[in-house]
Short mmCIF file of C-alpha atoms in Angstrom, two decimals:
data_model
loop_
_atom_site.label_atom_id
_atom_site.label_comp_id
_atom_site.label_asym_id
_atom_site.label_seq_id
_atom_site.Cartn_x
_atom_site.Cartn_y
_atom_site.Cartn_z
CA MET O 15 -23.27 7.63 40.80
CA ASN O 16 -20.77 5.06 42.26
CA VAL O 17 -17.69 5.14 42.80
CA ASN O 18 -16.65 2.79 39.74
CA LEU O 19 -19.06 5.24 37.27
CA TRP O 20 -17.45 8.02 38.64
CA ASN O 21 -13.95 6.59 37.72
CA ILE O 22 -15.15 5.41 34.28
CA ASN O 23 -16.29 8.66 33.38
CA ILE O 24 -13.53 10.65 34.23
CA LEU O 25 -11.29 8.48 32.76
CA GLY O 26 -13.38 9.02 29.90
CA VAL O 27 -13.41 12.86 30.32
CA GLY O 28 -9.30 12.74 30.77
CA PHE O 29 -8.92 11.26 27.48
CA MET O 30 -11.14 12.79 25.58
CA LEU O 31 -9.20 16.00 26.17
CA VAL O 32 -5.71 14.75 26.25
CA PHE O 33 -6.37 13.70 22.64
CA SER O 34 -8.14 16.20 21.48
CA ALA O 35 -5.39 18.02 21.83
CA PHE O 36 -2.73 15.10 20.36
CA THR O 37 -4.99 14.46 17.64
CA ALA O 38 -5.15 18.21 16.67
CA ALA O 39 -1.65 18.79 17.04
CA SER O 40 -0.32 15.76 15.21
CA PHE O 41 -3.02 16.19 12.18
CA MET O 42 -1.68 19.62 11.55
CA GLU O 43 2.08 19.54 12.51
CA SER O 44 3.53 18.60 9.17
CA ILE O 45 1.94 21.95 7.69
CA VAL O 46 2.45 24.00 10.79
CA PHE O 47 6.25 23.35 10.22
CA LYS O 48 5.97 24.23 6.28
CA ASP O 49 4.47 27.24 7.36
CA TYR O 50 6.87 28.19 9.80
CA ASN O 51 10.25 27.02 8.63
CA LYS O 52 12.31 28.53 10.32
CA HIS O 53 15.65 26.83 12.78
CA GLY O 54 15.75 24.06 10.42
CA ILE O 55 12.44 23.27 10.28
CA THR O 56 10.56 21.77 7.26
CA ILE O 57 8.02 19.79 6.34
CA GLU O 58 10.05 16.54 6.84
CA THR O 59 10.31 17.49 10.08
CA GLY O 60 6.64 16.96 11.16
CA PHE O 61 7.01 13.11 9.42
CA HIS O 62 10.07 12.36 11.26
CA SER O 63 8.55 13.70 14.77
CA LEU O 64 5.78 11.46 14.05
CA ALA O 65 8.20 8.72 13.08
CA VAL O 66 9.78 8.88 16.34
CA ILE O 67 6.66 8.80 18.46
CA TYR O 68 5.31 5.90 16.75
CA GLY O 69 8.51 3.95 16.81
CA VAL O 70 9.02 4.39 20.34
CA LEU O 71 5.40 3.75 21.31
CA GLY O 72 5.37 0.81 19.69
CA VAL O 73 8.13 -0.69 21.69
CA SER O 74 6.97 0.81 25.11
CA ASN O 75 4.26 -1.22 24.99
CA TRP O 76 6.55 -4.07 25.84
CA PHE O 77 7.73 -2.61 29.41
CA ALA O 78 4.73 -0.54 29.65
CA PRO O 79 2.85 -3.40 31.99
CA ALA O 80 5.63 -3.61 34.38
CA ILE O 81 5.85 0.11 34.42
CA VAL O 82 2.26 0.39 36.17
CA ASN O 83 2.35 -2.26 38.05
CA LYS O 84 5.03 -0.19 39.90
CA LEU O 85 3.57 2.94 39.84
CA GLY O 86 0.10 1.95 40.02
CA SER O 87 -2.69 2.88 37.33
CA LYS O 88 -3.79 6.23 38.67
CA TRP O 89 0.25 7.53 38.92
CA SER O 90 0.58 6.19 35.89
CA LEU O 91 -2.09 7.75 33.88
CA ILE O 92 -1.22 10.94 35.53
CA LEU O 93 2.89 10.74 34.93
CA SER O 94 2.34 9.41 31.00
CA VAL O 95 0.63 12.81 30.12
CA ILE O 96 3.37 15.04 30.92
CA PRO O 97 5.20 13.89 27.70
CA ASN O 98 1.94 15.11 26.29
CA ILE O 99 2.17 18.27 27.25
CA GLY O 100 5.81 18.95 26.74
CA PHE O 101 5.16 17.58 23.07
CA ILE O 102 2.54 20.47 22.19
CA PHE O 103 4.37 23.37 24.19
CA SER O 104 7.55 22.50 22.36
CA MET O 105 5.52 23.44 18.86
CA TYR O 106 4.97 27.18 20.19
CA ASP O 107 8.33 28.17 18.80
CA PRO O 108 9.80 24.54 17.41
CA TYR O 109 13.52 23.73 17.30
CA GLN O 110 14.54 20.43 16.18
CA TRP O 111 15.70 19.01 19.30
CA SER O 112 12.97 20.01 21.03
CA VAL O 113 10.70 18.41 18.50
CA PHE O 114 12.30 15.30 18.24
CA LEU O 115 13.32 14.66 22.15
CA CYS O 116 9.58 15.45 23.17
CA SER O 117 8.40 12.98 20.05
CA ALA O 118 10.39 10.14 22.21
CA PHE O 119 9.05 11.15 25.39
CA LEU O 120 5.68 11.50 24.53
CA GLY O 121 6.10 7.72 22.36
CA MET O 122 7.44 6.16 25.96
CA GLY O 123 4.74 7.59 27.98
CA GLY O 124 1.86 6.35 25.29
CA GLY O 125 2.16 2.82 25.96
CA VAL O 126 2.45 3.16 29.69
CA LEU O 127 -1.05 6.17 29.28
CA TRP O 128 -3.01 3.06 27.18
CA THR O 129 -2.04 -0.04 29.53
CA ALA O 130 -2.79 2.35 32.72
CA ASN O 131 -6.33 2.65 30.52
CA GLY O 132 -7.24 -0.63 30.24
CA GLU O 133 -6.12 -1.23 34.40
CA VAL O 134 -8.28 1.12 35.27
CA ILE O 135 -11.32 0.07 33.00
CA ALA O 136 -10.47 -3.73 34.55
CA ARG O 137 -10.74 -2.73 38.34
CA ASN O 138 -13.79 -0.83 37.84
CA SER O 139 -15.96 -3.18 36.07
CA PRO O 140 -17.08 -5.94 38.35
CA GLY O 141 -18.97 -8.43 37.27
CA ASP O 142 -20.49 -7.78 34.12
CA THR O 143 -20.37 -4.33 33.64
CA LYS O 144 -17.35 -4.63 31.40
CA PRO O 145 -19.05 -3.86 28.18
CA ARG O 146 -21.14 -1.08 29.75
CA ASN O 147 -18.14 0.53 31.09
CA THR O 148 -16.00 -0.09 27.84
CA GLY O 149 -18.65 1.81 26.13
CA ILE O 150 -18.95 4.64 28.07
CA PHE O 151 -15.24 5.30 27.93
CA TRP O 152 -15.07 5.16 23.76
CA SER O 153 -18.21 6.98 23.89
CA TRP O 154 -15.89 9.69 25.57
CA PHE O 155 -12.51 8.89 23.58
CA ASN O 156 -14.24 9.51 20.31
CA MET O 157 -15.20 12.69 20.93
CA SER O 158 -11.87 13.71 20.62
CA ALA O 159 -11.15 14.17 17.05
CA LEU O 160 -13.98 16.06 16.89
CA VAL O 161 -13.43 18.44 19.79
CA GLY O 162 -9.75 19.17 18.44
CA ASN O 163 -10.83 19.89 14.94
CA THR O 164 -13.72 21.74 15.44
CA PHE O 165 -11.52 23.81 17.77
CA LEU O 166 -9.21 23.73 14.77
CA TYR O 167 -11.70 24.79 12.28
CA PHE O 168 -12.78 27.90 13.47
CA GLN O 169 -9.35 29.24 14.40
CA LEU O 170 -7.82 28.83 11.44
CA GLY O 171 -10.68 30.55 9.84
CA ASN O 172 -10.00 31.41 5.98
CA ALA O 173 -6.50 31.62 6.65
CA GLU O 174 -3.87 30.63 3.77
CA THR O 175 -1.16 30.35 5.96
CA ILE O 176 -0.72 29.35 9.69
CA SER O 177 1.17 32.90 10.99
CA ASP O 178 3.40 32.92 14.65
CA GLY O 179 0.22 34.34 16.40
CA THR O 180 -2.26 31.79 14.82
CA ARG O 181 0.10 29.06 16.09
CA HIS O 182 0.95 30.35 19.11
CA THR O 183 -3.23 30.57 19.83
CA ILE O 184 -3.52 27.30 18.94
CA TYR O 185 -0.59 24.93 20.81
CA LEU O 186 -1.54 27.21 23.98
CA VAL O 187 -4.62 26.35 24.20
CA LEU O 188 -4.35 22.39 22.84
CA GLY O 189 -1.71 22.48 26.05
CA GLY O 190 -4.20 23.74 28.18
CA PHE O 191 -6.30 21.10 27.11
CA SER O 192 -3.89 18.34 28.07
CA VAL O 193 -3.08 20.15 31.16
CA THR O 194 -7.01 19.62 32.21
CA GLY O 195 -6.91 16.15 31.41
CA LEU O 196 -3.71 15.59 33.70
CA VAL O 197 -6.04 17.13 36.15
CA SER O 198 -8.67 14.96 35.88
CA PHE O 199 -7.09 12.34 36.35
CA LEU O 200 -6.19 13.49 39.90
CA LEU O 201 -10.26 13.24 40.37
CA LEU O 202 -9.81 9.36 40.48
CA ARG O 203 -10.96 7.41 43.48
CA PRO O 204 -10.33 3.69 45.06
CA SER O 205 -12.45 1.59 43.10
CA SER O 206 -14.64 -0.34 45.79
CA ASN O 207 -12.69 -3.62 45.05
CA GLU O 208 -9.07 -1.80 45.38
CA SER O 209 -6.99 1.19 45.36
CA LEU O 210 -6.01 2.54 41.97
CA ASP O 211 -2.56 3.65 44.14
CA GLU O 212 -1.47 0.10 44.36
CA CYS O 213 -1.28 -2.54 41.63
CA ASP O 214 -2.52 -6.10 42.51
CA PRO O 215 0.63 -7.44 44.79
CA VAL O 216 -0.40 -10.97 44.15
CA GLU O 217 2.66 -11.29 41.83
CA GLU O 218 5.37 -9.08 41.40
CA GLN O 219 5.85 -9.02 36.96
CA SER O 220 9.49 -8.86 35.86
CA LEU O 221 10.53 -5.97 33.23
CA TRP O 222 11.32 -8.66 30.92
CA GLN O 223 7.90 -10.74 31.29
CA PRO O 224 5.74 -9.29 29.02
CA ILE O 225 8.59 -9.25 26.25
CA LYS O 226 9.02 -13.14 26.50
CA ASP O 227 5.51 -13.92 26.26
CA GLY O 228 5.11 -11.23 23.23
CA LEU O 229 8.36 -12.99 21.63
CA ARG O 230 6.30 -16.57 22.38
CA PHE O 231 3.12 -15.39 21.25
CA ALA O 232 5.00 -13.34 17.97
CA VAL O 233 5.85 -16.42 16.35
CA SER O 234 2.79 -18.68 16.70
CA CYS O 235 0.93 -19.65 13.70
CA ASN O 236 -2.16 -17.59 14.55
CA MET O 237 -0.51 -14.30 15.07
CA GLY O 238 1.81 -15.20 11.87
CA LEU O 239 -1.47 -14.46 9.90
CA LEU O 240 -2.52 -11.52 11.30
CA TYR O 241 0.98 -10.04 10.69
CA GLY O 242 -0.60 -8.53 7.12
CA ALA O 243 -3.33 -7.12 8.69
CA PHE O 244 -1.44 -5.17 11.46
CA ILE O 245 1.52 -4.05 8.74
CA PHE O 246 -1.73 -2.41 6.88
CA THR O 247 -3.18 -0.48 9.99
CA GLY O 248 0.45 0.41 10.40
CA LEU O 249 0.59 2.03 7.00
CA SER O 250 -2.99 2.98 7.06
CA LEU O 251 -2.20 5.13 10.16
CA ASN O 252 0.26 7.34 8.64
CA PHE O 253 -1.55 8.06 6.06
CA TRP O 254 -5.00 9.28 7.48
CA SER O 255 -3.32 10.88 10.43
CA SER O 256 -0.48 13.13 8.57
CA VAL O 257 0.05 12.72 4.87
CA TYR O 258 -3.51 12.77 3.60
CA ILE O 259 -3.60 16.04 5.83
CA VAL O 260 -0.67 17.47 3.98
CA ILE O 261 -1.80 16.61 0.66
CA ILE O 262 -4.82 18.61 1.25
CA GLY O 263 -3.18 21.37 2.83
CA ASN O 264 -0.66 21.22 -0.76
CA VAL O 265 -3.77 21.40 -2.79
CA PHE O 266 -6.50 24.13 -1.30
CA PRO O 267 -5.71 27.18 -0.42
CA LYS O 268 -7.94 27.66 2.66
CA ARG O 269 -6.32 26.02 5.76
CA ASN O 270 -9.36 25.51 7.79
CA TYR O 271 -9.75 22.74 5.19
CA LEU O 272 -7.34 20.36 7.38
CA ALA O 273 -9.57 20.71 10.31
CA LEU O 274 -12.38 19.29 8.03
CA ALA O 275 -10.87 16.74 6.89
CA GLY O 276 -9.77 16.03 10.44
CA ILE O 277 -13.21 15.87 11.28
CA CYS O 278 -14.50 13.64 8.86
CA ILE O 279 -11.77 10.84 9.69
CA GLY O 280 -13.09 11.14 13.23
CA VAL O 281 -16.62 10.72 12.00
CA GLY O 282 -15.71 7.67 10.03
CA GLN O 283 -13.55 6.66 12.80
CA VAL O 284 -16.35 6.91 15.44
CA SER O 285 -19.49 5.18 13.34
CA SER O 286 -16.89 2.83 12.14
CA GLY O 287 -17.65 1.04 15.85
CA PHE O 288 -21.32 0.86 15.17
CA ILE O 289 -21.58 -0.02 11.70
CA TRP O 290 -18.94 -2.73 11.49
CA SER O 291 -20.57 -4.45 14.79
CA VAL O 292 -24.28 -4.21 13.56
CA LEU O 293 -22.64 -5.56 9.95
CA THR O 294 -21.28 -8.87 11.91
CA TYR O 295 -23.89 -10.08 12.74
CA LYS O 296 -25.57 -9.93 9.24
CA ILE O 297 -22.61 -10.89 7.15
CA GLY O 298 -19.92 -12.32 9.64
CA ARG O 299 -16.51 -11.19 9.98
CA ARG O 300 -15.22 -12.34 6.68
CA GLY O 301 -17.82 -10.22 4.82
CA VAL O 302 -17.07 -7.10 7.48
CA LEU O 303 -13.52 -7.07 6.04
CA LEU O 304 -14.05 -7.43 2.75
CA CYS O 305 -16.60 -4.91 2.83
CA THR O 306 -13.74 -2.85 4.83
CA THR O 307 -10.92 -3.89 2.35
CA LEU O 308 -13.63 -2.65 -0.49
CA VAL O 309 -13.90 0.78 1.41
CA CYS O 310 -10.25 1.37 1.79
CA CYS O 311 -9.36 0.53 -1.78
CA THR O 312 -12.20 2.79 -2.95
CA ALA O 313 -10.50 5.39 -1.01
CA TYR O 314 -6.90 5.31 -2.23
CA THR O 315 -8.23 5.24 -6.04
CA LEU O 316 -9.99 8.11 -5.45
CA VAL O 317 -6.73 9.91 -3.94
CA TYR O 318 -5.20 8.84 -6.81
CA LEU O 319 -7.82 9.73 -9.41
CA ALA O 320 -8.17 13.27 -7.69
CA PHE O 321 -4.87 14.81 -6.28
CA PRO O 322 -1.81 15.14 -8.37
CA SER O 323 1.06 13.01 -7.93
CA ASP O 324 3.04 15.56 -6.09
CA ALA O 325 0.59 16.74 -3.60
CA ALA O 326 2.54 14.63 -0.61
CA THR O 327 5.98 15.60 -1.44
CA THR O 328 5.99 19.20 -2.51
CA GLN O 329 8.15 21.82 -1.34
CA GLU O 330 6.38 24.65 -2.83
CA ALA O 331 3.55 26.36 -1.72
CA ARG O 332 0.66 24.49 -3.88
CA ALA O 333 1.14 20.98 -5.67
CA GLN O 334 2.56 21.74 -9.54
CA GLY O 335 1.23 18.30 -10.81
CA VAL O 336 -2.17 18.21 -12.22
CA PRO O 337 -4.62 15.23 -11.57
CA ILE O 338 -6.30 13.27 -13.69
CA ILE O 339 -10.03 14.41 -12.14
CA ALA O 340 -10.31 18.14 -11.05
CA SER O 341 -9.37 18.37 -7.07
CA ASN O 342 -12.96 19.06 -5.07
CA ILE O 343 -13.03 19.66 -1.60
CA TYR O 344 -16.19 17.67 -1.18
CA LEU O 345 -14.97 14.50 -2.62
CA SER O 346 -11.83 15.08 -0.48
CA LEU O 347 -13.62 15.11 2.65
CA PHE O 348 -15.82 12.33 1.36
CA VAL O 349 -12.54 10.17 1.07
CA ALA O 350 -11.24 11.26 4.35
CA LEU O 351 -14.88 9.82 5.63
CA LEU O 352 -13.94 6.42 3.90
CA MET O 353 -10.52 6.19 5.26
CA GLY O 354 -11.66 6.72 8.97
CA LEU O 355 -14.67 4.38 8.03
CA GLY O 356 -11.70 1.76 6.56
CA ASP O 357 -9.18 2.33 9.50
CA GLY O 358 -11.67 2.03 12.09
CA GLY O 359 -13.36 -1.51 10.55
CA PHE O 360 -9.65 -2.87 10.21
CA ASN O 361 -9.06 -1.99 14.13
CA VAL O 362 -12.33 -3.28 15.38
CA THR O 363 -12.06 -6.54 13.59
CA ILE O 364 -8.25 -6.94 15.03
CA TYR O 365 -9.10 -6.18 18.23
CA ALA O 366 -12.17 -8.22 18.42
CA THR O 367 -9.97 -11.52 17.00
CA LEU O 368 -6.90 -10.78 19.21
CA GLY O 369 -9.56 -10.97 22.20
CA GLN O 370 -11.44 -14.12 21.22
CA LEU O 371 -7.58 -16.12 20.12
CA TRP O 372 -6.35 -14.89 23.66
CA GLU O 373 -9.00 -14.26 25.62
CA SER O 374 -7.10 -15.66 28.60
CA LYS O 375 -3.81 -13.76 28.06
CA PRO O 376 -4.80 -10.52 25.78
CA ALA O 377 -1.92 -8.40 26.92
CA PRO O 378 1.25 -9.62 25.32
CA ALA O 379 -0.82 -10.29 22.04
CA PHE O 380 -2.01 -6.35 21.91
CA ALA O 381 1.76 -5.55 22.35
CA VAL O 382 2.93 -7.41 19.15
CA PHE O 383 -0.29 -6.12 17.66
CA LYS O 384 1.15 -2.32 18.84
CA PHE O 385 4.76 -3.20 18.41
CA VAL O 386 4.28 -3.93 14.72
CA GLN O 387 1.49 -1.51 13.72
CA GLY O 388 4.29 1.38 15.24
CA ILE O 389 7.52 -0.09 13.38
CA LEU O 390 5.58 0.14 10.08
CA ALA O 391 4.21 3.37 11.09
CA THR O 392 7.47 4.90 11.71
CA ALA O 393 8.70 3.39 8.23
CA ALA O 394 6.27 4.92 6.93
CA PHE O 395 6.70 8.46 7.91
CA LEU O 396 10.25 7.95 7.13
CA TYR O 397 9.88 7.32 3.33
CA CYS O 398 6.12 9.28 2.92
CA GLY O 399 8.30 13.28 2.08
CA ASP O 400 9.96 11.60 -0.72
CA LEU O 401 7.51 9.07 -2.57
CA LEU O 402 5.37 10.33 -4.80
CA LEU O 403 1.81 9.74 -3.88
CA PRO O 404 0.72 6.77 -6.34
CA TYR O 405 3.69 4.58 -4.93
CA GLN O 406 2.16 5.56 -1.51
CA LEU O 407 -0.98 4.71 -2.48
CA LEU O 408 0.29 1.41 -4.17
CA ILE O 409 1.47 0.47 -1.32
CA LEU O 410 -0.98 0.68 0.81
CA VAL O 411 -3.43 -0.93 -1.64
CA LEU O 412 -1.17 -4.20 -1.97
CA ALA O 413 -0.60 -4.23 1.96
CA CYS O 414 -4.52 -3.79 2.35
CA ILE O 415 -5.22 -6.44 -0.01
CA ILE O 416 -2.48 -8.94 1.69
CA GLY O 417 -3.54 -8.04 5.40
CA CYS O 418 -7.38 -9.02 4.06
CA ILE O 419 -6.52 -12.48 2.30
CA SER O 420 -4.17 -13.48 5.42
CA PHE O 421 -6.74 -12.66 8.16
CA LEU O 422 -9.87 -14.47 5.99
CA ILE O 423 -7.15 -17.70 5.95
CA LEU O 424 -6.80 -17.05 9.34
CA ASP O 425 -10.66 -16.76 10.22
CA LEU O 426 -11.39 -19.95 7.80
CA LYS O 427 -8.72 -21.82 9.73
CA CYS O 428 -10.75 -20.91 12.99
CA ALA O 429 -13.85 -21.86 11.53
CA LEU O 430 -12.28 -25.48 10.52
CA ARG O 431 -10.68 -25.81 14.47
CA ALA O 432 -14.36 -25.02 15.40
CA ASP O 433 -16.57 -27.27 13.64
CA TYR O 434 -13.98 -30.01 12.24
CA GLU O 435 -16.27 -32.59 12.17
CA THR O 436 -18.69 -31.00 9.84
CA LEU O 437 -16.43 -29.65 7.32
CA GLN O 438 -14.96 -32.68 6.85
CA ASP O 439 -17.40 -33.65 3.81
CA ARG O 440 -17.07 -30.32 2.24
CA ARG O 441 -15.24 -30.74 -1.04
CA ASP O 442 -13.29 -28.05 -1.03
CA ILE O 443 -11.31 -29.19 1.99
CA PRO O 444 -8.39 -31.53 1.01
CA ASN O 445 -9.05 -34.91 2.81
CA ASN O 446 -5.68 -35.86 4.25
CA ASN O 447 -4.62 -37.01 7.55
CA GLN O 448 -1.79 -33.90 7.33
CA PHE O 449 -4.56 -30.89 7.58
CA TYR O 450 -6.60 -31.86 9.90
CA GLU O 451 -3.65 -32.96 12.36
CA GLU O 452 -2.79 -29.38 12.12
CA LEU O 453 -6.31 -28.24 12.58
CA ASP O 454 -5.92 -30.72 15.43
CA GLN O 455 -3.49 -28.53 17.35
CA PRO O 456 -4.37 -26.04 19.97
CA LEU O 457 -5.88 -22.50 18.59
CA MET O 458 -2.63 -20.40 19.84
CA GLY O 459 -0.17 -22.91 18.74
CA ASP O 460 2.97 -22.57 20.67
CA ALA O 461 1.75 -19.49 22.69
#
């Protein structure tokens, strides 16, 4: 195996181990805290902890490129995993101060981790090997939701509450996953092109330059049309990664059902990349987005029908409300699959669009996306413990539809820009000079 392929596989294995731990830990956090209920820890502590993680993560994406530029990609990966280990071990015997402090450090490390990941892939993908290497990495990474939640399923068994002993075992093993992932990054070797320990010395990057670039991109017209989709992915992230798991925990007695839901969400996300990519060639990007929106809205409608209104907010052992139709674990797992499929579809479409529109300088565009997504996820984690389920679902449906419409407007604008002369004869396009003058502007607007 050549050096580049070795590094890509080591990177994938490391991310699989690290995120097997983080995904399982974050999925379970709020329910673990509900069963723990000591030292001021409650179910809302889990929501607020995740709010801190994603809020800090959104901000850290602005500074991450400069940090990776200083430290090098290999040591950035290694150092950014340490907060992940601390976060997981903080749940062994949690206190509010330790959970929130470790959550903040985890958010800071997250931006650096993903920026360094992109750097390693780029440095080890000469010529036309980038699609192959990216596919190898994502194949490893996508296994994380399945590995972590499969471990949880067998560990939780038929228990109706998570005891101290079970919690200790879970977080010791998950912490071991993260430590093993960190050690695997030590095996990264200098690529055939340049050293992993040194960043490109051609240009010293200012700490503030990514922020300046991002702000310039953020006010462009095209980016503005993507904000609706960005906002929805943040709200969706809050719902599938925590709220839905809490809902299942508050309705069904067996704790291993939580792990099954996590596995179904993971299967939906893993399969979404293949399904939506194939459909893009058949029905186009607009068709895929419409199908994705339909999948998401169907999932939220089924949640509204099958779960009581207090399922996400109850402080009791079980939700007290009565759903419109009887709650069923098989239907619940199907909904989890739909949510993973729909969320994956939105993210696949966003990533492809950002890469296409800002191909020459994608980092600031992705920083804007991650910032908006992180801030909206933070806001959702702050209100989800108090807002009744129907209102949360209404917000999600409206955000999903608005995100779809604004994205379709952008896609139509790009299509018109690419095929300007052919579309002049279409009757549904207003034939006025101002309209075509706007189309004739550079695709990236001011950016």
